[in-house]
Protein backbone atom coordinates (compact mmCIF):
# COMPACT_ATOMS: atom_id res chain seq x y z
CA UNK A 1 0.00 0.00 0.00
CA UNK A 2 1.33 3.41 -0.86
CA UNK A 3 -0.06 5.98 1.60
CA UNK A 4 1.60 9.07 0.07
CA UNK A 5 -0.07 8.73 -3.31
CA UNK A 6 -3.14 10.90 -4.00
CA UNK A 7 -5.21 7.76 -3.50
CA UNK A 8 -4.19 4.82 -1.32
CA UNK A 9 -3.50 1.82 -3.52
CA UNK A 10 -1.94 -1.61 -3.60
CA UNK A 11 0.95 -1.87 -6.04
CA UNK A 12 1.24 -5.36 -7.51
CA UNK A 13 3.78 -6.89 -9.86
CA UNK A 14 2.87 -9.68 -12.30
CA UNK A 15 6.01 -11.81 -12.59
CA UNK A 16 4.80 -13.64 -15.72
CA UNK A 17 4.05 -10.46 -17.68
CA UNK A 18 6.63 -8.29 -15.87
CA UNK A 19 4.28 -5.38 -15.31
CA UNK A 20 3.20 -3.26 -12.37
CA UNK A 21 -0.41 -2.52 -11.57
CA UNK A 22 -2.12 -0.15 -9.14
CA UNK A 23 -5.23 -1.45 -7.36
CA UNK A 24 -7.25 1.18 -5.46
CA UNK A 25 -8.54 0.38 -1.98
CA UNK A 26 -12.30 0.29 -1.33
CA UNK A 27 -13.74 3.84 -1.17
CA UNK A 28 -15.00 3.30 2.37
CA UNK A 29 -11.53 2.26 3.60
CA UNK A 30 -9.87 5.21 1.84
CA UNK A 31 -12.20 7.71 3.53
CA UNK A 32 -11.53 6.42 7.05
CA UNK A 33 -7.74 5.97 6.68
CA UNK A 34 -7.45 4.44 10.14
CA UNK A 35 -5.83 1.02 9.86
CA UNK A 36 -5.65 -1.68 7.23
CA UNK A 37 -3.73 -4.85 6.45
CA UNK A 38 -3.53 -7.38 3.58
CA UNK A 39 -3.76 -11.16 3.82
CA UNK A 40 -4.17 -14.17 1.55
CA UNK A 41 -7.33 -16.20 2.19
CA UNK A 42 -7.90 -19.81 1.07
CA UNK A 43 -4.61 -19.63 -0.88
CA UNK A 44 -6.28 -17.65 -3.65
CA UNK A 45 -8.15 -14.54 -2.49
CA UNK A 46 -6.57 -11.27 -1.46
CA UNK A 47 -8.37 -9.77 1.51
CA UNK A 48 -8.06 -6.39 3.14
CA UNK A 49 -8.81 -5.91 6.81
CA UNK A 50 -9.68 -2.40 7.86
CA UNK A 51 -10.78 -0.60 10.98
CA UNK A 52 -13.07 2.40 10.87
CA UNK A 53 -12.63 3.37 14.52
CA UNK A 54 -10.76 6.65 14.63
CA UNK A 55 -10.32 7.39 18.32
CA UNK A 56 -9.10 4.12 19.78
CA UNK A 57 -5.67 2.60 20.23
CA UNK A 58 -7.06 -0.92 19.77
CA UNK A 59 -10.03 -1.19 17.42
CA UNK A 60 -12.79 -3.51 18.60
CA UNK A 61 -14.10 -4.20 15.07
CA UNK A 62 -12.54 -4.96 11.70
CA UNK A 63 -14.07 -5.16 8.25
CA UNK A 64 -12.97 -7.90 5.85
CA UNK A 65 -12.98 -6.93 2.15
CA UNK A 66 -12.36 -9.55 -0.56
CA UNK A 67 -10.74 -8.56 -3.87
CA UNK A 68 -12.75 -9.71 -6.88
CA UNK A 69 -11.02 -9.86 -10.28
CA UNK A 70 -13.25 -10.01 -13.35
CA UNK A 71 -11.14 -9.80 -16.49
CA UNK A 72 -9.27 -6.48 -16.36
CA UNK A 73 -11.64 -5.06 -13.74
CA UNK A 74 -10.83 -5.33 -10.03
CA UNK A 75 -13.22 -4.39 -7.24
CA UNK A 76 -13.75 -5.09 -3.54
CA UNK A 77 -16.67 -6.78 -1.79
CA UNK A 78 -17.24 -6.39 1.93
CA UNK A 79 -17.36 -9.97 3.23
CA UNK A 80 -18.00 -9.47 6.94
CA UNK A 81 -17.34 -7.44 10.06
CA UNK A 82 -15.39 -9.03 12.89
CA UNK A 83 -16.43 -7.82 16.31
CA UNK A 84 -16.95 -5.85 18.28
CA UNK A 85 -14.49 -7.75 20.45
CA UNK A 86 -12.96 -5.78 23.27
CA UNK A 87 -9.75 -7.81 23.45
CA UNK A 88 -8.26 -7.40 19.94
CA UNK A 89 -4.87 -5.70 19.65
CA UNK A 90 -4.35 -6.69 16.04
CA UNK A 91 -4.92 -9.28 13.35
CA UNK A 92 -1.90 -11.47 12.62
CA UNK A 93 -2.81 -13.72 9.67
CA UNK A 94 -4.94 -16.62 8.50
CA UNK A 95 -3.73 -19.95 9.79
CA UNK A 96 -6.58 -22.06 8.45
CA UNK A 97 -9.10 -21.33 5.72
CA UNK A 98 -11.67 -20.12 8.22
CA UNK A 99 -9.54 -19.00 11.16
CA UNK A 100 -7.53 -15.88 11.90
CA UNK A 101 -4.72 -15.53 14.39
CA UNK A 102 -5.34 -12.51 16.59
CA UNK A 103 -3.11 -10.83 19.14
CA UNK A 104 -5.08 -9.87 22.22
CA UNK A 105 -4.64 -6.77 24.36
CA UNK A 106 -3.33 -8.95 27.21
CA UNK A 107 -0.46 -10.21 25.00
CA UNK A 108 -1.87 -13.63 24.13
CA UNK A 109 -2.69 -15.19 20.77
CA UNK A 110 -6.25 -16.24 19.96
CA UNK A 111 -7.96 -17.93 17.03
CA UNK A 112 -11.09 -16.33 15.56
CA UNK A 113 -13.38 -18.56 13.47
CA UNK A 114 -15.00 -16.58 10.64
CA UNK A 115 -18.01 -18.87 10.27
CA UNK A 116 -19.18 -19.46 13.81
CA UNK A 117 -17.64 -16.17 15.03
CA UNK A 118 -16.03 -17.78 18.05
CA UNK A 119 -12.82 -16.63 19.71
CA UNK A 120 -10.59 -19.04 21.62
CA UNK A 121 -7.32 -18.25 23.30
CA UNK A 122 -4.45 -20.50 22.27
CA UNK A 123 -2.05 -22.07 24.77
CA UNK A 124 0.95 -20.10 23.48
CA UNK A 125 2.53 -18.24 26.38
CA UNK A 126 6.31 -18.48 26.47
CA UNK A 127 6.70 -17.77 22.74
CA UNK A 128 4.66 -14.56 22.82
CA UNK A 129 6.13 -11.15 23.61
CA UNK A 130 3.42 -8.61 24.42
CA UNK A 131 3.36 -5.78 21.86
CA UNK A 132 5.80 -7.60 19.55
CA UNK A 133 3.87 -10.58 18.21
CA UNK A 134 3.68 -11.38 14.51
CA UNK A 135 3.00 -14.45 12.39
CA UNK A 136 5.01 -15.79 9.46
CA UNK A 137 3.18 -18.40 7.43
CA UNK A 138 4.88 -20.73 4.98
CA UNK A 139 3.41 -21.16 1.49
CA UNK A 140 4.80 -23.67 -0.99
CA UNK A 141 5.34 -22.17 -4.42
CA UNK A 142 7.41 -22.74 -7.52
CA UNK A 143 8.25 -20.02 -10.02
CA UNK A 144 10.03 -20.89 -13.25
CA UNK A 145 13.42 -19.16 -13.60
CA UNK A 146 13.32 -19.77 -17.38
CA UNK A 147 10.23 -17.63 -17.92
CA UNK A 148 7.00 -18.78 -19.46
CA UNK A 149 4.27 -20.14 -17.24
CA UNK A 150 4.18 -19.38 -13.53
CA UNK A 151 3.54 -22.31 -11.21
CA UNK A 152 2.12 -22.36 -7.67
C-alpha angles and dihedrals in degrees: 000000000000109000097181095060118099087256125028109248144166113242112211132184122210105213094195095053096027095227136129123229134190117219115191119224120243111285092239092054092047092054095052097042092185109124136332140167137185128230139168114242125199089353091282115053126076111219131189121208116202138176122213096191108112105182104047133088091212115032115222094205136044131189120220115213121188121209113232119198117197110174107300093342121094125188139159129243121198104235102181148323119247114212154305086236116159096207103059118118094168147326114259107185145291113285097175130019092264103025134080127201110230130189111222127217090249091060099257131121120241135183119230117200111214095204104046092025093227126150122207127178114233123226094246109125114135094045095054124087112195111243092010105069122130136157128229114194124196119228122185113228140156124204120186113241090200094063126238119091121020117226130204 
